[in-house]
Structure formats: structure tokens, C-alpha cells
Amino acid sequence: MNVNATKEHILRLFREAGLGEYEKEFEQYITPSIRMETMQASDEEIMVGETKIGGNPDLPPDYTWPRWKTYPMSFIAQINLASLSKEVLQHYDIPSKGILSFFYTAHPDAMYGNKCELFYRSKDTAKVFYFDDQQTLTRTAAPFEQHEEFWFKPCKVKYIVDWTIPGSETYEISKGLGMGWNHNREVFDKYCFVFQSRFIDKFHNRSQWHEPIHRFLGNHDPVQSGYVDGDHNLLLQIDSDNLVGTMWGDTGRIYFFGCIEKLKRINVADAYAVMECT
């Protein structure tokens, strides 16, 4: 993937697609993201507090392991904010220190059992925690038998800064710019089939398009419609990835959304997750 895209590059493509009259409104939706490439490692090779996907989390000693109903949640990832690009942190005005820890109910009986409709209607199937830099963290194994289906292999990550655009069927395009399949269709086709296609051609390597895309912040990469209400931001996107051992439905993705508020805080109590697959 070409990681040298800037807002100016993106806006130029936007104008060339015949969308110049929407440029001012669209510019606010071009957002930076931390894309994370996974590198398999043992938990022992990953320092306590280091950004990681999978493995065992680093938690305060007295922390209660999260559950949804009777199902223990799976540890998904932790993000060390101090290790991130200052460019990205400043854009979102979030803390520059501390750890964000992400959990999701990946137990197959919950996700695919005969009562799975309850699972997909619930916004309590995921938890996000914030630990400040004053808290002592300890590498913590789950307090239950770690079945292969919902315990994921530890991976280190390599950061790449991406500038991202909203998917064609997202809130930003439908409500923010007022275009979609059933309204302002001619302009929507320019966004979807001209601008978005050129963006992928120019800034993505199509031969690698099916490689996992994990990202922290930015616009998410929807598998389906990608519609999220405007009060919530992408916190974390985790793809199906053989290195981690994640398989979300049929090569899908999970997305953690939350409200990034002013005064340098993320409202982790408001966070929830959704899964999309083909």
C-alpha cells in the first residue's frame, strides 16, 4: 500500500471525479489512521504494556475478567497510546499516554448458537478499558480454559499511518454529503465508482487488497454497508488474520466504535462492537 497519501492528494482526486462542490464538507471526513501489520511472536517476546493483538492482556492485578452473560470475552488487542504517531493523536485530541484494552465475545456458542440473534442485537458483547500510566499492569491469563476458538495468538505490530476516506454507504456520505443509492444518485455514482475506485488504485496495492487490514482510529473499511451513526468513531478494526487466528464469520472483520469526546478522553463506557462478513 502506498502510505504517502495526503489530504491534498485525496482532495485532488475528489475534484477530478467531478465532486468539487462537495469538497469543503468532504474534507472533514478525511482522517488519519494507524494501520497495524501483524508479526507473530510469543507473549514472552512482547513487553508488558506494548501494543499487541492476541495473546494474554496486561491488566491491573485485581481486574475482573469481562463476560457477556455466561460467556467469557476474548482478549483482542491492547494499544499503547504513547507509542503512536503524534500526528494522529493530535488530530483526535486523545490522551498521549495509557493503554486501551479491547475485549469481544468470540465464543462460538454465543456467536453462532441457536440464540445468536440475542448476541447480534446486544451492544454489550464487547468491552474497552483505559488504564492510565499510573496503574501497574501484569500479564494476565484468562481465568478459564483457553479454547483455541476464542483465544488468539499473540502478535507484535508494525505501525503505518494511513489517511482514510469514508466508505460509499457510510453515515458521512449518506447524511453528511446527502448522497446514496436512492438520493442524489448521479453524484453518488461519481463518489462510489470514480473517486473511490481511483483512490484504491492510487493508494492501495490491489494485489494485496485481501491481506488483513487492522487499524486504530480513522475511517473503517466496511465489508457490508458500513453504516454507523455520526456520534461514534472507529476505535479499532480487527480483520480475519491467520497469524492471529481470527476468523470473523466468512473472512469478515470486527469493529469497535466509541465516542471520542473533547477534553482528551475516549468514552470507553459507550463503546460497542459489530461484526461484518461476506
mmCIF file with all atom_site columns, N, CA and C in Angstrom, residues 163-210:
data_model
loop_
_atom_site.group_PDB
_atom_site.id
_atom_site.type_symbol
_atom_site.label_atom_id
_atom_site.label_alt_id
_atom_site.label_comp_id
_atom_site.label_asym_id
_atom_site.label_entity_id
_atom_site.label_seq_id
_atom_site.pdbx_PDB_ins_code
_atom_site.Cartn_x
_atom_site.Cartn_y
_atom_site.Cartn_z
_atom_site.occupancy
_atom_site.B_iso_or_equiv
_atom_site.pdbx_formal_charge
_atom_site.auth_seq_id
_atom_site.auth_comp_id
_atom_site.auth_asym_id
_atom_site.auth_atom_id
_atom_site.pdbx_PDB_model_num
ATOM 1   N N  . TRP A 1 163 ? -4.069  7.809  5.642   1.00 0.00 ? 163 TRP A N  1
ATOM 2   C CA . TRP A 1 163 ? -5.170  8.765  5.576   1.00 0.00 ? 163 TRP A CA 1
ATOM 3   C C  . TRP A 1 163 ? -6.336  8.038  4.923   1.00 0.00 ? 163 TRP A C  1
ATOM 4   N N  . THR A 1 164 ? -7.496  8.090  5.556   1.00 0.00 ? 164 THR A N  1
ATOM 5   C CA . THR A 1 164 ? -8.619  7.243  5.161   1.00 0.00 ? 164 THR A CA 1
ATOM 6   C C  . THR A 1 164 ? -9.814  8.076  4.727   1.00 0.00 ? 164 THR A C  1
ATOM 7   N N  . ILE A 1 165 ? -10.665 7.454  3.901   1.00 0.00 ? 165 ILE A N  1
ATOM 8   C CA . ILE A 1 165 ? -11.891 8.098  3.436   1.00 0.00 ? 165 ILE A CA 1
ATOM 9   C C  . ILE A 1 165 ? -13.087 7.236  3.840   1.00 0.00 ? 165 ILE A C  1
ATOM 10  N N  . PRO A 1 166 ? -14.263 7.841  3.968   1.00 0.00 ? 166 PRO A N  1
ATOM 11  C CA . PRO A 1 166 ? -15.453 7.052  4.318   1.00 0.00 ? 166 PRO A CA 1
ATOM 12  C C  . PRO A 1 166 ? -15.859 6.125  3.177   1.00 0.00 ? 166 PRO A C  1
ATOM 13  N N  . GLY A 1 167 ? -16.350 4.946  3.522   1.00 0.00 ? 167 GLY A N  1
ATOM 14  C CA . GLY A 1 167 ? -16.944 4.068  2.527   1.00 0.00 ? 167 GLY A CA 1
ATOM 15  C C  . GLY A 1 167 ? -18.170 4.706  1.912   1.00 0.00 ? 167 GLY A C  1
ATOM 16  N N  . SER A 1 168 ? -18.561 4.234  0.749   1.00 0.00 ? 168 SER A N  1
ATOM 17  C CA . SER A 1 168 ? -19.624 4.901  -0.010  1.00 0.00 ? 168 SER A CA 1
ATOM 18  C C  . SER A 1 168 ? -20.984 4.843  0.673   1.00 0.00 ? 168 SER A C  1
ATOM 19  N N  . GLU A 1 169 ? -21.208 3.861  1.563   1.00 0.00 ? 169 GLU A N  1
ATOM 20  C CA . GLU A 1 169 ? -22.519 3.736  2.185   1.00 0.00 ? 169 GLU A CA 1
ATOM 21  C C  . GLU A 1 169 ? -22.489 4.101  3.663   1.00 0.00 ? 169 GLU A C  1
ATOM 22  N N  . THR A 1 170 ? -21.556 4.921  4.062   1.00 0.00 ? 170 THR A N  1
ATOM 23  C CA . THR A 1 170 ? -21.430 5.296  5.462   1.00 0.00 ? 170 THR A CA 1
ATOM 24  C C  . THR A 1 170 ? -22.305 6.500  5.794   1.00 0.00 ? 170 THR A C  1
ATOM 25  N N  . TYR A 1 171 ? -22.400 6.771  7.097   1.00 0.00 ? 171 TYR A N  1
ATOM 26  C CA . TYR A 1 171 ? -23.162 7.921  7.586   1.00 0.00 ? 171 TYR A CA 1
ATOM 27  C C  . TYR A 1 171 ? -22.642 9.217  6.967   1.00 0.00 ? 171 TYR A C  1
ATOM 28  N N  . GLU A 1 172 ? -21.317 9.345  6.896   1.00 0.00 ? 172 GLU A N  1
ATOM 29  C CA . GLU A 1 172 ? -20.718 10.580 6.399   1.00 0.00 ? 172 GLU A CA 1
ATOM 30  C C  . GLU A 1 172 ? -21.166 10.895 4.973   1.00 0.00 ? 172 GLU A C  1
ATOM 31  N N  . ILE A 1 173 ? -21.262 9.874  4.154   1.00 0.00 ? 173 ILE A N  1
ATOM 32  C CA . ILE A 1 173 ? -21.655 10.093 2.756   1.00 0.00 ? 173 ILE A CA 1
ATOM 33  C C  . ILE A 1 173 ? -23.166 10.246 2.635   1.00 0.00 ? 173 ILE A C  1
ATOM 34  N N  . SER A 1 174 ? -23.909 9.404  3.329   1.00 0.00 ? 174 SER A N  1
ATOM 35  C CA . SER A 1 174 ? -25.366 9.444  3.222   1.00 0.00 ? 174 SER A CA 1
ATOM 36  C C  . SER A 1 174 ? -25.955 10.704 3.852   1.00 0.00 ? 174 SER A C  1
ATOM 37  N N  . LYS A 1 175 ? -25.602 10.961 5.104   1.00 0.00 ? 175 LYS A N  1
ATOM 38  C CA . LYS A 1 175 ? -26.170 12.110 5.819   1.00 0.00 ? 175 LYS A CA 1
ATOM 39  C C  . LYS A 1 175 ? -25.315 13.365 5.669   1.00 0.00 ? 175 LYS A C  1
ATOM 40  N N  . GLY A 1 176 ? -23.995 13.177 5.750   1.00 0.00 ? 176 GLY A N  1
ATOM 41  C CA . GLY A 1 176 ? -23.113 14.334 5.701   1.00 0.00 ? 176 GLY A CA 1
ATOM 42  C C  . GLY A 1 176 ? -23.089 15.010 4.345   1.00 0.00 ? 176 GLY A C  1
ATOM 43  N N  . LEU A 1 177 ? -22.977 14.210 3.272   1.00 0.00 ? 177 LEU A N  1
ATOM 44  C CA . LEU A 1 177 ? -22.917 14.772 1.918   1.00 0.00 ? 177 LEU A CA 1
ATOM 45  C C  . LEU A 1 177 ? -24.237 14.649 1.165   1.00 0.00 ? 177 LEU A C  1
ATOM 46  N N  . GLY A 1 178 ? -25.187 13.902 1.717   1.00 0.00 ? 178 GLY A N  1
ATOM 47  C CA . GLY A 1 178 ? -26.524 13.823 1.121   1.00 0.00 ? 178 GLY A CA 1
ATOM 48  C C  . GLY A 1 178 ? -26.599 13.076 -0.179  1.00 0.00 ? 178 GLY A C  1
ATOM 49  N N  . MET A 1 179 ? -25.859 11.947 -0.263  1.00 0.00 ? 179 MET A N  1
ATOM 50  C CA . MET A 1 179 ? -25.898 11.161 -1.496  1.00 0.00 ? 179 MET A CA 1
ATOM 51  C C  . MET A 1 179 ? -25.977 9.676  -1.155  1.00 0.00 ? 179 MET A C  1
ATOM 52  N N  . GLY A 1 180 ? -26.599 8.899  -2.029  1.00 0.00 ? 180 GLY A N  1
ATOM 53  C CA . GLY A 1 180 ? -26.732 7.466  -1.783  1.00 0.00 ? 180 GLY A CA 1
ATOM 54  C C  . GLY A 1 180 ? -27.422 6.787  -2.941  1.00 0.00 ? 180 GLY A C  1
ATOM 55  N N  . TRP A 1 181 ? -27.725 5.500  -2.757  1.00 0.00 ? 181 TRP A N  1
ATOM 56  C CA . TRP A 1 181 ? -28.360 4.722  -3.824  1.00 0.00 ? 181 TRP A CA 1
ATOM 57  C C  . TRP A 1 181 ? -29.718 5.276  -4.206  1.00 0.00 ? 181 TRP A C  1
ATOM 58  N N  . ASN A 1 182 ? -30.431 5.897  -3.253  1.00 0.00 ? 182 ASN A N  1
ATOM 59  C CA . ASN A 1 182 ? -31.796 6.352  -3.513  1.00 0.00 ? 182 ASN A CA 1
ATOM 60  C C  . ASN A 1 182 ? -31.942 7.868  -3.509  1.00 0.00 ? 182 ASN A C  1
ATOM 61  N N  . HIS A 1 183 ? -30.852 8.606  -3.374  1.00 0.00 ? 183 HIS A N  1
ATOM 62  C CA . HIS A 1 183 ? -30.944 10.058 -3.431  1.00 0.00 ? 183 HIS A CA 1
ATOM 63  C C  . HIS A 1 183 ? -29.623 10.633 -3.938  1.00 0.00 ? 183 HIS A C  1
ATOM 64  N N  . ASN A 1 184 ? -29.761 11.643 -4.785  1.00 0.00 ? 184 ASN A N  1
ATOM 65  C CA . ASN A 1 184 ? -28.588 12.262 -5.405  1.00 0.00 ? 184 ASN A CA 1
ATOM 66  C C  . ASN A 1 184 ? -27.717 11.197 -6.071  1.00 0.00 ? 184 ASN A C  1
ATOM 67  N N  . ARG A 1 185 ? -28.335 10.300 -6.786  1.00 0.00 ? 185 ARG A N  1
ATOM 68  C CA . ARG A 1 185 ? -27.675 9.087  -7.291  1.00 0.00 ? 185 ARG A CA 1
ATOM 69  C C  . ARG A 1 185 ? -26.538 9.392  -8.274  1.00 0.00 ? 185 ARG A C  1
ATOM 70  N N  . GLU A 1 186 ? -26.726 10.379 -9.125  1.00 0.00 ? 186 GLU A N  1
ATOM 71  C CA . GLU A 1 186 ? -25.689 10.658 -10.121 1.00 0.00 ? 186 GLU A CA 1
ATOM 72  C C  . GLU A 1 186 ? -24.373 11.046 -9.440  1.00 0.00 ? 186 GLU A C  1
ATOM 73  N N  . VAL A 1 187 ? -24.472 11.869 -8.404  1.00 0.00 ? 187 VAL A N  1
ATOM 74  C CA . VAL A 1 187 ? -23.286 12.303 -7.679  1.00 0.00 ? 187 VAL A CA 1
ATOM 75  C C  . VAL A 1 187 ? -22.716 11.135 -6.860  1.00 0.00 ? 187 VAL A C  1
ATOM 76  N N  . PHE A 1 188 ? -23.604 10.351 -6.280  1.00 0.00 ? 188 PHE A N  1
ATOM 77  C CA . PHE A 1 188 ? -23.167 9.186  -5.509  1.00 0.00 ? 188 PHE A CA 1
ATOM 78  C C  . PHE A 1 188 ? -22.364 8.227  -6.389  1.00 0.00 ? 188 PHE A C  1
ATOM 79  N N  . ASP A 1 189 ? -22.799 8.021  -7.630  1.00 0.00 ? 189 ASP A N  1
ATOM 80  C CA . ASP A 1 189 ? -22.064 7.142  -8.544  1.00 0.00 ? 189 ASP A CA 1
ATOM 81  C C  . ASP A 1 189 ? -20.655 7.673  -8.802  1.00 0.00 ? 189 ASP A C  1
ATOM 82  N N  . LYS A 1 190 ? -20.512 8.994  -8.869  1.00 0.00 ? 190 LYS A N  1
ATOM 83  C CA . LYS A 1 190 ? -19.182 9.575  -9.052  1.00 0.00 ? 190 LYS A CA 1
ATOM 84  C C  . LYS A 1 190 ? -18.300 9.264  -7.845  1.00 0.00 ? 190 LYS A C  1
ATOM 85  N N  . TYR A 1 191 ? -18.895 9.360  -6.649  1.00 0.00 ? 191 TYR A N  1
ATOM 86  C CA . TYR A 1 191 ? -18.121 9.058  -5.434  1.00 0.00 ? 191 TYR A CA 1
ATOM 87  C C  . TYR A 1 191 ? -17.726 7.585  -5.407  1.00 0.00 ? 191 TYR A C  1
ATOM 88  N N  . CYS A 1 192 ? -18.705 6.731  -5.647  1.00 0.00 ? 192 CYS A N  1
ATOM 89  C CA . CYS A 1 192 ? -18.509 5.294  -5.483  1.00 0.00 ? 192 CYS A CA 1
ATOM 90  C C  . CYS A 1 192 ? -17.632 4.703  -6.586  1.00 0.00 ? 192 CYS A C  1
ATOM 91  N N  . PHE A 1 193 ? -17.936 5.018  -7.832  1.00 0.00 ? 193 PHE A N  1
ATOM 92  C CA . PHE A 1 193 ? -17.324 4.314  -8.960  1.00 0.00 ? 193 PHE A CA 1
ATOM 93  C C  . PHE A 1 193 ? -16.173 5.063  -9.625  1.00 0.00 ? 193 PHE A C  1
ATOM 94  N N  . VAL A 1 194 ? -16.068 6.357  -9.344  1.00 0.00 ? 194 VAL A N  1
ATOM 95  C CA . VAL A 1 194 ? -14.961 7.120  -9.924  1.00 0.00 ? 194 VAL A CA 1
ATOM 96  C C  . VAL A 1 194 ? -13.941 7.457  -8.839  1.00 0.00 ? 194 VAL A C  1
ATOM 97  N N  . PHE A 1 195 ? -14.343 8.286  -7.873  1.00 0.00 ? 195 PHE A N  1
ATOM 98  C CA . PHE A 1 195 ? -13.399 8.725  -6.849  1.00 0.00 ? 195 PHE A CA 1
ATOM 99  C C  . PHE A 1 195 ? -12.860 7.571  -6.004  1.00 0.00 ? 195 PHE A C  1
ATOM 100 N N  . GLN A 1 196 ? -13.766 6.774  -5.442  1.00 0.00 ? 196 GLN A N  1
ATOM 101 C CA . GLN A 1 196 ? -13.323 5.706  -4.543  1.00 0.00 ? 196 GLN A CA 1
ATOM 102 C C  . GLN A 1 196 ? -12.458 4.688  -5.282  1.00 0.00 ? 196 GLN A C  1
ATOM 103 N N  . SER A 1 197 ? -12.828 4.376  -6.518  1.00 0.00 ? 197 SER A N  1
ATOM 104 C CA . SER A 1 197 ? -12.049 3.430  -7.309  1.00 0.00 ? 197 SER A CA 1
ATOM 105 C C  . SER A 1 197 ? -10.649 3.977  -7.607  1.00 0.00 ? 197 SER A C  1
ATOM 106 N N  . ARG A 1 198 ? -10.561 5.259  -7.933  1.00 0.00 ? 198 ARG A N  1
ATOM 107 C CA . ARG A 1 198 ? -9.255  5.867  -8.203  1.00 0.00 ? 198 ARG A CA 1
ATOM 108 C C  . ARG A 1 198 ? -8.415  5.939  -6.934  1.00 0.00 ? 198 ARG A C  1
ATOM 109 N N  . PHE A 1 199 ? -9.061  6.182  -5.802  1.00 0.00 ? 199 PHE A N  1
ATOM 110 C CA . PHE A 1 199 ? -8.343  6.216  -4.522  1.00 0.00 ? 199 PHE A CA 1
ATOM 111 C C  . PHE A 1 199 ? -7.682  4.869  -4.246  1.00 0.00 ? 199 PHE A C  1
ATOM 112 N N  . ILE A 1 200 ? -8.438  3.783  -4.462  1.00 0.00 ? 200 ILE A N  1
ATOM 113 C CA . ILE A 1 200 ? -7.894  2.442  -4.240  1.00 0.00 ? 200 ILE A CA 1
ATOM 114 C C  . ILE A 1 200 ? -6.754  2.165  -5.218  1.00 0.00 ? 200 ILE A C  1
ATOM 115 N N  . ASP A 1 201 ? -6.948  2.524  -6.492  1.00 0.00 ? 201 ASP A N  1
ATOM 116 C CA . ASP A 1 201 ? -5.908  2.287  -7.496  1.00 0.00 ? 201 ASP A CA 1
ATOM 117 C C  . ASP A 1 201 ? -4.618  3.035  -7.166  1.00 0.00 ? 201 ASP A C  1
ATOM 118 N N  . LYS A 1 202 ? -4.755  4.252  -6.674  1.00 0.00 ? 202 LYS A N  1
ATOM 119 C CA . LYS A 1 202 ? -3.579  5.103  -6.468  1.00 0.00 ? 202 LYS A CA 1
ATOM 120 C C  . LYS A 1 202 ? -2.874  4.826  -5.145  1.00 0.00 ? 202 LYS A C  1
ATOM 121 N N  . PHE A 1 203 ? -3.645  4.545  -4.105  1.00 0.00 ? 203 PHE A N  1
ATOM 122 C CA . PHE A 1 203 ? -3.042  4.470  -2.773  1.00 0.00 ? 203 PHE A CA 1
ATOM 123 C C  . PHE A 1 203 ? -3.091  3.080  -2.144  1.00 0.00 ? 203 PHE A C  1
ATOM 124 N N  . HIS A 1 204 ? -3.624  2.126  -2.864  1.00 0.00 ? 204 HIS A N  1
ATOM 125 C CA . HIS A 1 204 ? -3.639  0.746  -2.386  1.00 0.00 ? 204 HIS A CA 1
ATOM 126 C C  . HIS A 1 204 ? -3.076  -0.159 -3.475  1.00 0.00 ? 204 HIS A C  1
ATOM 127 N N  . ASN A 1 205 ? -2.360  -1.173 -3.045  1.00 0.00 ? 205 ASN A N  1
ATOM 128 C CA . ASN A 1 205 ? -1.882  -2.195 -3.974  1.00 0.00 ? 205 ASN A CA 1
ATOM 129 C C  . ASN A 1 205 ? -2.976  -3.256 -4.089  1.00 0.00 ? 205 ASN A C  1
ATOM 130 N N  . ARG A 1 206 ? -3.665  -3.285 -5.223  1.00 0.00 ? 206 ARG A N  1
ATOM 131 C CA . ARG A 1 206 ? -4.797  -4.203 -5.354  1.00 0.00 ? 206 ARG A CA 1
ATOM 132 C C  . ARG A 1 206 ? -4.388  -5.671 -5.207  1.00 0.00 ? 206 ARG A C  1
ATOM 133 N N  . SER A 1 207 ? -3.125  -5.995 -5.516  1.00 0.00 ? 207 SER A N  1
ATOM 134 C CA . SER A 1 207 ? -2.673  -7.380 -5.350  1.00 0.00 ? 207 SER A CA 1
ATOM 135 C C  . SER A 1 207 ? -2.617  -7.774 -3.884  1.00 0.00 ? 207 SER A C  1
ATOM 136 N N  . GLN A 1 208 ? -2.580  -6.769 -2.975  1.00 0.00 ? 208 GLN A N  1
ATOM 137 C CA . GLN A 1 208 ? -2.554  -7.048 -1.543  1.00 0.00 ? 208 GLN A CA 1
ATOM 138 C C  . GLN A 1 208 ? -3.877  -6.699 -0.871  1.00 0.00 ? 208 GLN A C  1
ATOM 139 N N  . TRP A 1 209 ? -4.905  -6.426 -1.674  1.00 0.00 ? 209 TRP A N  1
ATOM 140 C CA . TRP A 1 209 ? -6.164  -5.914 -1.143  1.00 0.00 ? 209 TRP A CA 1
ATOM 141 C C  . TRP A 1 209 ? -6.823  -6.877 -0.162  1.00 0.00 ? 209 TRP A C  1
ATOM 142 N N  . HIS A 1 210 ? -6.546  -8.190 -0.325  1.00 0.00 ? 210 HIS A N  1
ATOM 143 C CA . HIS A 1 210 ? -7.192  -9.157 0.552   1.00 0.00 ? 210 HIS A CA 1
ATOM 144 C C  . HIS A 1 210 ? -6.329  -9.512 1.754   1.00 0.00 ? 210 HIS A C  1
#
